[in-house]
Amino acid sequence: MNSAENFMQNKQLSDQADKQPLQQLLTRPDIWQLANRQRQPRTGIGSGYRGLDALLANHGWPRAATSELLVDKAGIGEMSLILPTLAQLTRQGRMVILINPPHIPYAPALVQAGIQLEKLLILHPRGQRDQLWAAEQSLQSGACGALVNWQGKESPADKDLRRLQVAARDGDCLHFHFRPGSSADTPSPATLRLKLQSDGEQLAVHLLKQLNGKSGQRLHLARSPDLVRRDQPLH
Amino acid sequence: MLWLCIQFPQLPLEALTRAHRAGDQTPVAVSQGNLIQAANGAARAHNVCAGLTIPTACAYCPALELLERDRERESQLLQQLAQWGYSFTPVVSPRGGATDKSSHTQPAPGDDTACLFLELSGSLRASGGLAPLLQQLRKELHKMRIQHVMGLGHSPSAAHLLSQLPEHRQWLAETRAPATPQQWRQWISFAPSKLLDCSHTAIAKLYASGIKRVSQLLAIPLSEVGNRFGRGFIDYLARLNGTRPDPVPSYQPPPEFHSELFFSSPLDNSEQLLFPAGRLVRELCRQLQRRQLYSQQLRWILDYGSRGSQEINVEISRPQLDPQRLIALTKLQLERVELREPVQALALKCQQLRALETQGLREDFFDEGSNTHDSYQLIDKLKARLGHQALSGVTLQESYLPEQAWSSADSLSLQSRPRGHQLNPINAPRPSWLLPRPDRVQQRNHKLFYDGELQLLQGPERIDGYWWQHHRHARDYYIARSEQGSLYWVYQDLTSEDWFLHGVYS
């Protein structure tokens, strides 16, 4: 009797073990399942903007993948698009890494946005090679919740972008890659590509590409009312 | 008391050739003055042995590589061995080779040998008995490639004497338990009197009077012996017998680690350094683990001989005793080093060893666990390749001046918990990017231009202070929008009435 029970248990165990690789495979963000879509909605990480979440396939930034943000002009609200997400991650105790930010990340503003400064690490690697190395190591370490990097003067090769995407998947890390608007014409392995522009008053988001979801939509997000409130300057 | 004496007959050679790869077949000998002091296996196969003159040795073996004896390196190596011994027992005493070599007429083998005394009675239980402990000691010495001869006794003098007795060494290799006091005396009386640790003249005198074994000497009344050989000799015999305490200087390990490998043929490729570096790191880790210490920094010193040296620092943010990880961090640094000259010696120095705290360990197990651990490893890796200065964090500062309201923080403070005193930022919209240096805004016909015309939305917010310093800061800050829709933080300097861009609302 004992041996029969054992046998049954073993069989169940081995069945579970057999199923596991398939489960692992199905959780990969780049595999699109039509049948399971309604049953198992994989959630993204909420961006903090309801309108944007509604457009994104998993109601948020894609987990463990690269999101490209194409921006030409600084100051149109591109950081405020991801700051709520970064703040949420640091509050959960995850590390957030900025690689070669264009200017000094200003601590008072970051704290106002809710970021825990002790979880924020800023890297200044010199040269394209070190930059990519640092990005890849941080992404795949599994220690970091989100990594934000800015494309330097030269555009990284397609294979480097692919490596970053794979590293983000391995390390389960959010990856935001700021690139100039001109790179919209060249294909990219990123899961999500957003083109950010300003229409004068608001931030205009154009969804260029989205795996597992529709693309081509446009969205207008208002800037924080504190900033654009018009009082009459004395000057 | 149970004393172990480990003699290192080949120390002069090992101090210079320890870095050689195993299985190196070059015959090597160490010379001092005109005499060979020690020779390696390959040289001994050509009949080169200690005591030969250099011309004779070269005649025996033309390919012989001669190295000058280096007393300093020898004593360094002995210190390292003492440190190693300290990890087995707290009572350790190193004894260097006799330095007043000139007073001896003839170099006798054995009396110039450096040795190490270990008191083992307190360490038997921890290592599971005498045999496993000796086994462990032999294994590690073998790993360090140090030739050794061991002797066990009830006093340091006895252990030293017995280590030279081949029959005793035979017994030691097989024994499971230490001998009784009776047996020690038997071993001692069995020993030939030439092994006694006294001057050559005394030994010659002993032989002249027909005393060939210690037993014969002990049979003579002590007063007689004292008349002939002096008080010092009687003292020595008493210490040998265990009737008088036998003090040896006790060794205290320095609170730092220092180990060095010397290459007799210099290395000119940084990749070749990895192999010896790995050995040093393993030595370090073994010792740190035994003494329950950790180091926050590995300091590598590449010695270019007479042409100076170069230092490489590897920072470690977290107690780390895993040699593989330390080697990986070192490798990241060594890969990037350009060797200026061939390297003659590689040294590893760790100053300021700290005690492993149980609290740190507990944090590891129960707190955020592997997550924190991972981030420390990542930070170490980044630091090793990018350099210390490439990593930073930011913190708030208490200041009204915008450019002083933040400061760059050491990335080491990253994981620490928020401290009691929390600063709160000012309650006004602040830009997420600050320009390191305010950028000039053009002003024409009462209009502002920065990449197109600027339109002021809000303001002013007046920041006026530091009038007591040389440079008064009086500024009116505004939020402005450019033609392309960017929001900027601009100010007018009230003293000069010029306009500047200070931040970007990104």
XYZ file of C-alpha atoms in Angstrom:
741
model
C 0.000 0.000 0.000
C 2.789 2.289 0.958
C 4.602 1.722 -2.259
C 1.445 2.382 -4.248
C 0.939 5.668 -2.435
C 4.522 6.555 -3.032
C 4.148 5.809 -6.658
C 1.138 8.032 -6.975
C 2.888 10.842 -5.166
C 5.922 10.506 -7.338
C 3.791 10.589 -10.424
C 2.101 13.765 -9.286
C 5.434 15.329 -8.503
C 6.877 14.455 -11.851
C 3.760 15.773 -13.551
C 4.254 19.054 -11.770
C 7.860 19.127 -12.780
C 6.877 18.483 -16.372
C 4.411 21.302 -16.308
C 6.834 23.791 -14.884
C 8.935 24.488 -17.975
C 5.742 25.116 -19.922
C 4.494 27.479 -17.242
C 7.790 29.273 -17.306
C 7.579 29.547 -21.030
C 4.071 30.925 -20.883
C 5.035 33.652 -18.456
C 7.498 35.066 -20.936
C 6.352 38.513 -21.966
C 7.187 37.974 -25.617
C 4.849 34.999 -26.058
C 1.371 36.044 -26.942
C -1.443 33.712 -26.001
C -4.719 34.385 -27.634
C -6.706 31.745 -25.756
C -5.547 32.678 -22.276
C -5.801 36.339 -22.715
C -9.053 36.945 -20.917
C -8.424 34.349 -18.282
C -4.975 35.430 -17.209
C -4.429 39.071 -17.756
C -0.772 39.668 -17.000
C -0.540 42.969 -15.308
C 2.013 45.550 -16.132
C 3.318 48.088 -13.678
C 0.878 50.961 -13.408
C 2.217 54.170 -14.847
C 0.125 56.346 -12.591
C -1.721 57.834 -15.589
C -5.070 56.227 -16.166
C -5.285 57.268 -19.800
C -1.903 55.782 -20.591
C -2.615 52.562 -18.698
C -5.743 52.073 -20.768
C -3.712 52.141 -23.962
C -1.014 49.759 -22.769
C -1.565 46.062 -23.340
C -1.194 44.952 -19.726
C -2.568 48.115 -18.188
C 0.857 49.396 -17.361
C 4.499 49.416 -18.364
C 5.538 46.006 -19.639
C 7.347 44.083 -16.933
C 10.852 42.758 -17.534
C 11.192 44.446 -20.881
C 12.505 47.517 -22.595
C 10.280 50.552 -23.157
C 11.692 53.126 -25.504
C 10.773 56.754 -25.049
C 11.644 58.891 -28.063
C 12.137 62.506 -27.081
C 13.767 65.384 -28.927
C 13.297 68.244 -26.540
C 13.830 68.041 -22.792
C 11.296 69.656 -20.520
C 8.079 68.481 -22.112
C 7.224 66.205 -19.195
C 9.050 63.070 -20.231
C 10.383 62.306 -16.756
C 7.074 62.994 -15.078
C 5.702 60.172 -17.216
C 7.851 57.595 -15.456
C 8.452 59.242 -12.073
C 5.313 57.784 -10.419
C 6.463 54.293 -11.390
C 9.982 54.872 -10.145
C 8.652 56.303 -6.894
C 6.477 53.267 -6.379
C 9.415 50.923 -6.951
C 11.690 52.734 -4.509
C 8.951 52.683 -1.900
C 8.800 48.908 -2.350
C 12.513 48.785 -1.557
C 13.707 48.149 -5.106
C 16.745 49.928 -6.437
C 16.401 52.383 -9.317
C 19.443 53.164 -11.440
C 19.907 56.156 -13.729
C 22.740 55.863 -16.224
C 24.159 59.086 -17.607
C 21.199 61.391 -16.975
C 21.414 64.557 -19.120
C 21.502 66.906 -16.114
C 21.670 66.642 -12.332
C 18.657 64.779 -10.950
C 17.397 67.394 -8.529
C 16.825 65.824 -5.129
C 14.015 68.141 -3.856
C 11.920 67.450 -6.950
C 12.536 63.713 -6.709
C 11.443 63.672 -3.077
C 8.349 65.683 -4.007
C 7.580 62.982 -6.545
C 7.779 60.388 -3.765
C 11.116 58.790 -4.566
C 13.156 57.323 -1.708
C 16.534 58.818 -2.437
C 18.513 56.086 -0.678
C 17.299 53.625 -3.288
C 18.411 55.760 -6.191
C 21.789 55.106 -7.785
C 23.278 57.277 -10.484
C 26.007 55.944 -12.743
C 28.337 57.914 -14.943
C 30.218 55.375 -17.009
C 32.559 56.778 -19.626
C 32.319 55.621 -23.176
C 29.713 53.610 -25.018
C 31.175 50.237 -24.065
C 31.163 50.840 -20.337
C 27.706 52.331 -20.579
C 26.277 49.256 -22.219
C 28.179 46.993 -19.872
C 26.860 48.801 -16.809
C 23.313 48.753 -18.193
C 23.440 45.064 -18.980
C 24.960 44.104 -15.618
C 22.407 46.150 -13.699
C 19.486 44.831 -15.688
C 20.348 41.177 -15.322
C 21.486 41.368 -11.685
C 17.941 41.010 -10.435
C 18.754 43.568 -7.743
C 17.337 46.507 -9.549
C 13.698 47.425 -10.031
C 14.075 49.853 -12.885
C 16.878 51.162 -15.005
C 16.686 54.392 -16.957
C 19.332 55.213 -19.496
C 19.849 57.924 -22.082
C 21.284 57.288 -25.472
C 24.581 59.075 -25.957
C 25.818 60.626 -29.154
C 26.099 57.421 -31.088
C 23.189 55.100 -31.497
C 23.736 51.616 -30.073
C 23.790 48.753 -32.546
C 20.720 46.594 -32.951
C 22.441 43.666 -31.264
C 23.211 45.784 -28.204
C 19.577 46.838 -27.900
C 18.604 43.193 -28.148
C 21.066 42.287 -25.409
C 19.587 44.939 -23.133
C 16.113 43.622 -23.812
C 17.221 40.070 -22.968
C 19.018 41.284 -19.839
C 15.859 43.091 -18.697
C 13.921 39.883 -19.166
C 16.458 37.791 -17.240
C 16.687 40.214 -14.332
C 12.963 41.004 -14.243
C 13.725 44.680 -14.450
C 11.860 47.606 -15.968
C 13.986 49.266 -18.568
C 13.307 52.793 -19.843
C 15.470 53.885 -22.699
C 15.401 57.544 -23.725
C 16.386 57.981 -27.358
C 16.151 60.849 -29.815
C 13.066 61.074 -32.016
C 15.097 60.366 -35.122
C 15.550 56.739 -34.098
C 11.831 56.156 -34.687
C 12.686 55.230 -38.277
C 15.054 52.424 -37.345
C 13.504 49.219 -36.016
C 14.100 48.270 -32.418
C 13.546 45.095 -30.382
C 11.842 47.084 -27.596
C 8.501 45.836 -26.334
C 7.032 49.300 -26.272
C 7.948 52.429 -28.176
C 6.443 55.792 -27.363
C 7.132 59.008 -29.169
C 6.815 61.995 -26.874
C 6.198 65.481 -28.161
C 4.656 68.622 -26.920
C 1.604 70.154 -28.508
C 2.252 73.455 -26.818
C 0.401 72.917 -23.580
C 0.225 69.185 -23.143
C 2.411 66.135 -23.540
C 1.439 64.260 -26.712
C 2.153 60.538 -26.554
C 2.209 58.586 -29.802
C 2.282 54.821 -29.429
C 4.606 53.624 -32.182
C 4.908 49.981 -31.328
C 3.553 47.598 -28.767
C 4.025 43.851 -28.572
C 0.796 41.988 -27.799
C -1.271 45.054 -28.351
C -2.495 47.732 -30.679
C -0.326 50.585 -31.707
C -0.785 53.887 -33.473
C -2.932 55.558 -30.820
C -2.284 59.090 -29.651
C -2.856 60.454 -26.210
C -2.599 63.883 -24.667
C -1.568 64.213 -21.072
C -1.865 67.494 -19.239
C 1.113 68.815 -17.302
C 0.828 69.182 -13.581
C -1.528 72.098 -12.860
C 0.965 73.470 -10.341
C 3.374 74.111 -13.162
C 1.158 75.559 -15.842
C -1.159 77.564 -13.632
C -1.042 81.081 -14.946
C -0.780 83.833 -12.524
C 0.287 87.178 -13.749
C 4.012 87.380 -13.376
C 5.081 90.708 -12.080
C 7.698 91.031 -14.730
C 50.906 21.075 27.301
C 51.386 19.652 23.891
C 53.794 21.460 21.632
C 54.177 20.932 17.936
C 57.304 22.180 16.262
C 57.142 22.607 12.494
C 60.504 23.170 10.872
C 60.792 24.665 7.416
C 64.075 23.421 5.993
C 63.464 24.852 2.513
C 62.206 28.254 3.584
C 64.999 30.247 1.840
C 64.043 28.593 -1.426
C 60.292 28.728 -0.909
C 60.305 32.411 -0.063
C 61.591 33.059 -3.569
C 59.995 30.349 -5.666
C 56.588 29.804 -4.078
C 54.919 31.607 -6.961
C 56.220 29.113 -9.506
C 53.691 26.787 -10.994
C 53.645 23.253 -9.671
C 55.661 20.858 -11.806
C 58.199 23.448 -12.842
C 61.293 21.453 -13.738
C 63.947 24.207 -13.719
C 66.718 23.461 -11.233
C 66.855 26.367 -8.795
C 69.203 26.990 -5.881
C 69.497 29.766 -3.339
C 72.944 31.030 -2.534
C 74.436 33.207 0.135
C 77.984 34.438 -0.157
C 79.714 31.703 -2.064
C 77.683 28.799 -0.732
C 74.495 27.101 -1.824
C 71.873 27.342 0.938
C 68.999 25.360 -0.511
C 68.124 23.633 -3.738
C 64.897 22.423 -5.250
C 64.091 18.871 -6.290
C 65.283 19.258 -9.846
C 68.593 20.647 -8.633
C 68.998 17.954 -5.997
C 68.607 15.368 -8.749
C 71.847 16.816 -10.130
C 73.567 16.368 -6.751
C 73.342 20.049 -5.907
C 72.833 20.350 -2.166
C 73.306 22.845 0.641
C 76.904 23.557 1.514
C 78.387 23.305 -1.980
C 80.279 26.240 -3.372
C 78.734 27.957 -6.368
C 81.391 26.842 -8.899
C 81.007 23.207 -7.831
C 77.225 23.421 -8.046
C 77.400 24.961 -11.503
C 79.769 22.243 -12.582
C 77.279 19.588 -11.414
C 74.381 21.275 -13.102
C 75.105 23.890 -15.790
C 71.440 24.872 -16.170
C 71.194 25.821 -12.488
C 69.296 29.030 -11.792
C 70.864 30.850 -8.856
C 68.877 33.201 -6.621
C 70.318 35.442 -3.964
C 69.036 34.637 -0.491
C 66.534 37.199 0.757
C 66.282 37.245 4.559
C 63.531 39.828 4.556
C 61.216 37.784 2.380
C 61.965 34.749 4.524
C 60.926 36.456 7.713
C 57.834 37.788 5.948
C 56.914 34.288 4.886
C 57.497 33.056 8.428
C 55.166 35.765 9.729
C 52.554 34.617 7.246
C 52.972 31.057 8.414
C 52.601 32.193 12.015
C 49.387 33.896 11.019
C 48.292 30.714 9.381
C 49.150 28.753 12.521
C 47.216 31.234 14.613
C 44.053 30.069 12.946
C 44.559 26.660 14.573
C 45.620 27.651 18.063
C 45.961 30.910 19.983
C 49.448 29.996 21.266
C 51.901 30.374 18.413
C 55.558 31.277 18.385
C 57.643 31.688 15.249
C 61.409 31.364 15.458
C 63.537 32.671 12.626
C 66.732 31.052 11.432
C 69.909 31.926 13.296
C 71.058 35.317 12.126
C 74.602 35.300 13.494
C 75.664 32.834 10.893
C 79.234 34.122 10.789
C 80.015 32.852 14.286
C 79.626 29.262 13.157
C 82.567 27.710 11.519
C 80.543 25.304 9.453
C 76.887 25.453 8.434
C 75.236 22.484 10.020
C 71.914 21.452 8.544
C 69.048 21.966 10.896
C 70.325 24.672 13.165
C 69.631 27.478 10.744
C 66.102 26.390 10.024
C 63.171 28.621 10.775
C 60.433 26.942 12.735
C 57.035 27.489 14.238
C 55.800 26.306 17.638
C 52.124 25.567 18.113
C 50.513 24.643 21.397
C 47.931 22.049 20.437
C 46.365 20.753 23.650
C 43.511 23.233 23.410
C 42.698 22.520 19.780
C 42.414 18.732 19.861
C 38.730 18.539 20.562
C 37.716 21.101 17.958
C 39.506 19.276 15.179
C 38.461 15.806 16.299
C 41.688 14.459 17.778
C 45.385 14.641 17.103
C 45.543 12.661 13.867
C 42.934 14.726 11.936
C 44.526 17.941 13.180
C 47.994 16.916 12.020
C 46.479 15.726 8.768
C 44.858 19.117 8.246
C 48.090 20.957 9.020
C 50.033 18.803 6.582
C 47.422 19.201 3.882
C 47.410 22.987 4.109
C 51.182 23.243 4.201
C 51.260 21.054 1.151
C 48.747 23.326 -0.547
C 50.908 26.337 0.234
C 53.849 24.320 -1.115
C 55.891 24.629 2.041
C 58.147 21.715 2.928
C 58.064 20.903 6.574
C 59.258 18.583 9.313
C 57.160 18.075 12.416
C 57.917 17.045 15.954
C 55.664 16.751 18.988
C 56.729 17.144 22.578
C 55.758 18.269 26.078
C 57.806 21.462 25.751
C 58.930 23.580 22.799
C 62.542 22.515 23.257
C 61.581 18.855 23.290
C 59.406 19.269 20.202
C 62.264 21.005 18.430
C 64.677 18.242 19.352
C 62.291 15.443 18.397
C 61.372 17.008 15.064
C 64.904 16.175 13.961
C 64.618 12.539 14.979
C 63.537 10.373 12.018
C 62.108 7.605 14.243
C 59.950 10.127 16.044
C 58.633 11.532 12.755
C 57.732 8.009 11.709
C 55.807 7.567 14.949
C 54.094 10.927 14.495
C 52.831 9.985 11.050
C 50.983 7.001 12.503
C 50.040 8.057 16.005
C 46.471 8.730 17.051
C 46.997 10.111 20.542
C 49.771 12.149 22.205
C 52.292 10.210 24.260
C 52.462 10.077 28.067
C 55.150 12.100 29.927
C 57.021 8.832 30.387
C 57.157 8.247 26.646
C 58.355 11.788 25.958
C 61.341 11.177 28.260
C 62.049 7.917 26.472
C 62.024 9.639 23.105
C 64.346 12.340 24.402
C 66.830 9.959 25.948
C 66.794 7.954 22.738
C 67.854 10.986 20.677
C 71.510 11.322 19.655
C 73.210 14.160 21.476
C 74.190 15.950 18.281
C 70.563 17.032 17.948
C 70.720 19.078 21.151
C 70.093 22.750 20.582
C 73.438 24.058 21.776
C 76.649 25.436 20.349
C 78.928 23.372 18.145
C 81.725 23.460 20.677
C 79.446 21.960 23.310
C 78.453 19.149 20.970
C 82.077 18.487 20.078
C 82.833 18.346 23.823
C 80.000 15.859 24.380
C 81.288 13.575 21.672
C 84.838 13.880 22.954
C 83.656 12.597 26.318
C 81.880 9.689 24.636
C 78.343 10.900 25.185
C 76.547 9.893 22.015
C 72.981 9.757 23.248
C 70.983 12.027 25.507
C 70.327 9.098 27.853
C 74.036 8.941 28.676
C 74.025 12.642 29.405
C 71.021 12.345 31.722
C 72.722 9.558 33.676
C 75.475 11.957 34.784
C 74.676 13.993 37.922
C 73.527 17.471 37.020
C 76.184 19.241 39.096
C 78.880 17.528 37.053
C 77.245 18.562 33.818
C 76.944 22.092 35.127
C 80.644 22.229 35.924
C 81.555 21.274 32.385
C 78.937 22.927 30.241
C 77.705 25.869 32.300
C 74.378 26.872 33.860
C 72.709 27.598 30.542
C 73.097 24.030 29.464
C 71.503 22.699 32.658
C 68.641 25.080 32.163
C 68.182 23.751 28.673
C 68.169 20.130 29.877
C 65.548 20.977 32.493
C 63.364 22.622 29.889
C 63.854 19.623 27.658
C 62.721 17.279 30.416
C 59.761 19.377 31.297
C 60.908 20.020 34.876
C 61.229 23.714 34.226
C 58.803 25.939 32.306
C 59.874 26.611 28.755
C 58.664 30.031 27.730
C 58.593 31.039 24.078
C 57.640 34.498 22.826
C 53.964 34.473 22.033
C 52.775 35.678 18.676
C 49.999 38.196 18.257
C 48.546 38.394 14.764
C 48.504 41.893 13.300
C 45.015 43.217 12.551
C 45.767 43.075 8.868
C 46.514 40.570 6.174
C 49.577 40.724 4.011
C 50.779 38.074 1.668
C 53.115 38.290 -1.250
C 54.116 36.116 -4.147
C 57.468 36.725 -5.755
C 58.065 35.798 -9.392
C 61.684 34.991 -10.165
C 60.875 35.494 -13.844
C 58.765 38.679 -14.050
C 55.294 38.572 -15.593
C 54.500 41.036 -18.334
C 50.853 40.213 -18.941
C 48.041 41.136 -16.588
C 46.224 37.925 -17.446
C 49.079 35.903 -16.021
C 48.499 37.676 -12.717
C 45.078 36.125 -12.274
C 46.416 32.741 -11.274
C 48.639 33.932 -8.404
C 45.961 36.447 -7.419
C 43.501 33.597 -7.014
C 45.922 31.822 -4.699
C 46.355 34.870 -2.513
C 42.620 35.437 -2.303
C 42.054 31.854 -1.237
C 44.706 32.212 1.464
C 42.997 35.379 2.650
C 39.555 33.817 2.743
C 40.723 30.787 4.694
C 42.263 33.021 7.320
C 39.424 35.482 7.533
C 36.976 32.672 7.975
C 38.931 31.166 10.847
C 39.372 34.466 12.607
C 35.817 35.579 11.811
C 36.897 38.806 10.241
C 36.184 40.535 7.004
C 37.852 43.207 4.982
C 36.267 46.105 3.152
C 39.081 46.532 0.731
C 41.538 44.353 -1.129
C 44.696 46.233 -1.889
C 46.774 44.696 -4.646
C 50.318 45.867 -5.024
C 52.077 45.131 -8.290
C 55.764 45.374 -7.555
C 57.882 46.458 -10.497
C 61.092 45.883 -8.553
C 63.347 48.913 -8.686
C 60.897 50.757 -10.934
C 58.319 51.406 -8.290
C 54.985 49.756 -7.782
C 51.343 50.166 -8.622
C 48.332 49.811 -6.388
C 44.903 48.535 -7.272
C 42.068 48.770 -4.798
C 39.025 46.573 -4.851
C 36.221 47.842 -2.676
C 33.848 45.447 -1.011
C 30.747 46.882 0.537
C 29.515 43.812 2.336
C 31.253 41.141 4.419
C 32.263 38.714 1.734
C 34.233 35.534 2.355
C 33.558 33.736 -0.889
C 36.863 33.514 -2.787
C 35.179 33.104 -6.164
C 33.387 36.435 -5.892
C 36.465 38.236 -4.651
C 38.468 36.806 -7.533
C 35.787 37.897 -9.985
C 35.917 41.449 -8.615
C 39.697 41.454 -8.801
C 39.572 40.152 -12.340
C 37.379 43.063 -13.412
C 40.066 45.457 -12.187
C 43.100 43.549 -13.385
C 41.683 43.262 -16.883
C 41.794 47.008 -17.201
C 45.272 47.506 -15.824
C 48.051 48.351 -18.222
C 51.270 46.934 -16.869
C 53.953 49.574 -17.094
C 56.758 47.105 -16.497
C 57.060 43.376 -15.933
C 55.710 42.528 -12.488
C 58.194 41.006 -10.066
C 55.945 40.392 -7.116
C 52.256 40.490 -6.382
C 51.117 41.363 -2.887
C 47.695 41.371 -1.314
C 47.174 43.690 1.636
C 44.078 44.084 3.725
C 44.315 46.678 6.425
C 41.621 47.166 8.984
C 40.107 43.767 9.254
C 36.772 44.034 10.967
C 34.942 41.499 13.053
C 31.998 39.814 11.422
C 28.985 40.871 13.397
C 26.187 38.525 14.090
C 23.782 41.335 13.469
C 24.951 41.632 9.897
C 24.380 37.948 9.394
C 20.946 38.071 10.869
C 19.975 40.859 8.531
C 21.004 38.646 5.687
C 18.794 35.804 6.732
C 15.609 37.482 7.732
C 15.381 40.910 6.230
C 15.053 41.677 2.581
C 17.404 38.783 2.165
C 18.837 38.004 -1.195
C 17.605 41.268 -2.657
C 19.967 43.407 -0.576
C 22.710 40.913 -1.118
C 22.246 41.101 -4.866
C 22.358 44.859 -4.865
C 25.598 44.877 -2.874
C 27.129 42.491 -5.331
C 25.983 44.633 -8.215
C 27.416 47.770 -6.628
C 30.753 46.050 -6.002
C 30.879 44.884 -9.586
C 30.058 48.322 -10.970
C 32.613 49.922 -8.694
C 35.281 47.477 -9.729
C 34.912 48.247 -13.404
C 33.714 51.852 -13.554
C 35.662 53.171 -10.601
C 34.506 54.603 -7.320
C 33.723 58.044 -8.714
C 31.305 56.810 -11.383
C 28.709 55.845 -8.778
C 26.752 58.318 -6.757
C 23.490 58.930 -5.073
C 21.714 62.140 -4.198
C 20.515 63.495 -0.872
C 18.701 66.546 0.339
C 20.535 69.355 2.027
C 19.163 72.084 4.206
C 19.582 75.239 2.211
C 17.504 77.952 0.610
C 19.781 78.140 -2.363
C 18.529 75.736 -5.028
C 21.996 74.550 -6.007
C 22.815 73.763 -2.404
C 19.577 72.005 -1.600
C 20.956 68.728 -2.867
C 24.263 66.965 -2.609
C 25.890 63.989 -4.133
C 25.952 61.075 -1.720
C 28.340 58.229 -1.374
C 26.708 55.236 -2.947
C 27.637 53.174 0.116
C 24.922 54.856 2.122
C 22.451 53.634 -0.445
C 21.028 50.703 1.424
C 21.039 52.200 4.862
C 17.712 52.910 6.411
C 16.409 56.408 6.649
C 17.859 58.065 9.687
C 15.930 59.762 12.429
C 16.130 63.269 11.117
C 14.300 63.632 7.855
C 14.630 66.693 5.716
C 11.600 67.853 3.879
C 11.916 69.570 0.559
C 10.486 72.977 0.017
C 6.827 73.008 -0.842
C 7.022 74.650 -4.256
C 7.293 73.064 -7.696
C 10.907 72.217 -8.358
C 12.366 71.003 -11.665
C 13.483 67.383 -11.954
C 16.688 68.388 -13.741
C 19.029 71.009 -12.408
C 21.697 72.459 -14.654
C 25.136 72.130 -13.097
C 25.798 75.724 -14.124
C 22.995 78.192 -14.883
C 22.743 78.869 -18.582
C 22.433 82.416 -19.887
C 19.040 83.447 -21.313
C 19.093 86.093 -24.037
C 17.090 89.231 -23.441
C 15.912 91.527 -26.242
C 13.174 94.161 -26.249
C 11.827 92.974 -22.895
C 11.512 89.480 -24.285
C 13.420 86.391 -23.256
C 14.884 83.961 -25.753
C 16.208 80.490 -25.101
C 15.701 78.246 -28.080
C 12.795 80.425 -29.076
C 10.819 82.919 -27.122
C 10.092 82.206 -23.488
C 6.757 82.954 -21.944
C 6.671 83.425 -18.196
C 3.889 81.466 -16.515
C 4.442 81.855 -12.801
C 6.460 83.868 -10.450
C 8.325 85.396 -9.042
C 9.611 83.333 -6.170
C 12.246 85.421 -4.543
C 15.268 83.740 -3.040
C 17.509 86.222 -1.330
C 20.179 85.237 1.072
C 23.806 84.896 1.869
C 24.130 88.678 1.924
C 26.616 88.177 4.740
C 28.911 86.372 2.384
C 30.978 87.840 -0.399
C 28.513 86.956 -3.024
C 24.947 87.879 -2.362
C 22.356 85.621 -3.980
C 19.241 87.533 -4.841
C 17.125 85.920 -7.481
C 13.584 85.955 -8.747
C 12.555 82.532 -10.025
C 9.884 82.028 -12.691
C 8.437 79.061 -14.505
C 8.594 79.712 -18.229
C 7.399 77.884 -21.290
C 9.347 77.787 -24.509
C 7.915 77.823 -28.006
C 8.339 74.062 -28.255
C 6.381 73.513 -25.072
C 9.265 72.802 -22.681
C 8.871 74.113 -19.164
C 11.931 75.825 -17.759
C 12.927 77.204 -14.410
C 14.507 80.588 -15.061
C 15.651 83.330 -12.767
C 16.653 86.900 -12.934
C 19.695 87.838 -10.950
C 18.571 90.933 -9.056
C 22.047 92.366 -8.749
C 22.988 92.162 -12.413
C 19.469 91.949 -13.893
C 20.613 89.118 -16.188
C 18.430 86.110 -16.868
C 19.505 82.497 -16.426
C 18.085 79.038 -17.011
C 18.545 76.911 -13.920
C 16.355 73.848 -14.314
C 14.115 71.860 -16.592
C 10.664 70.574 -15.621
C 11.100 67.329 -17.398
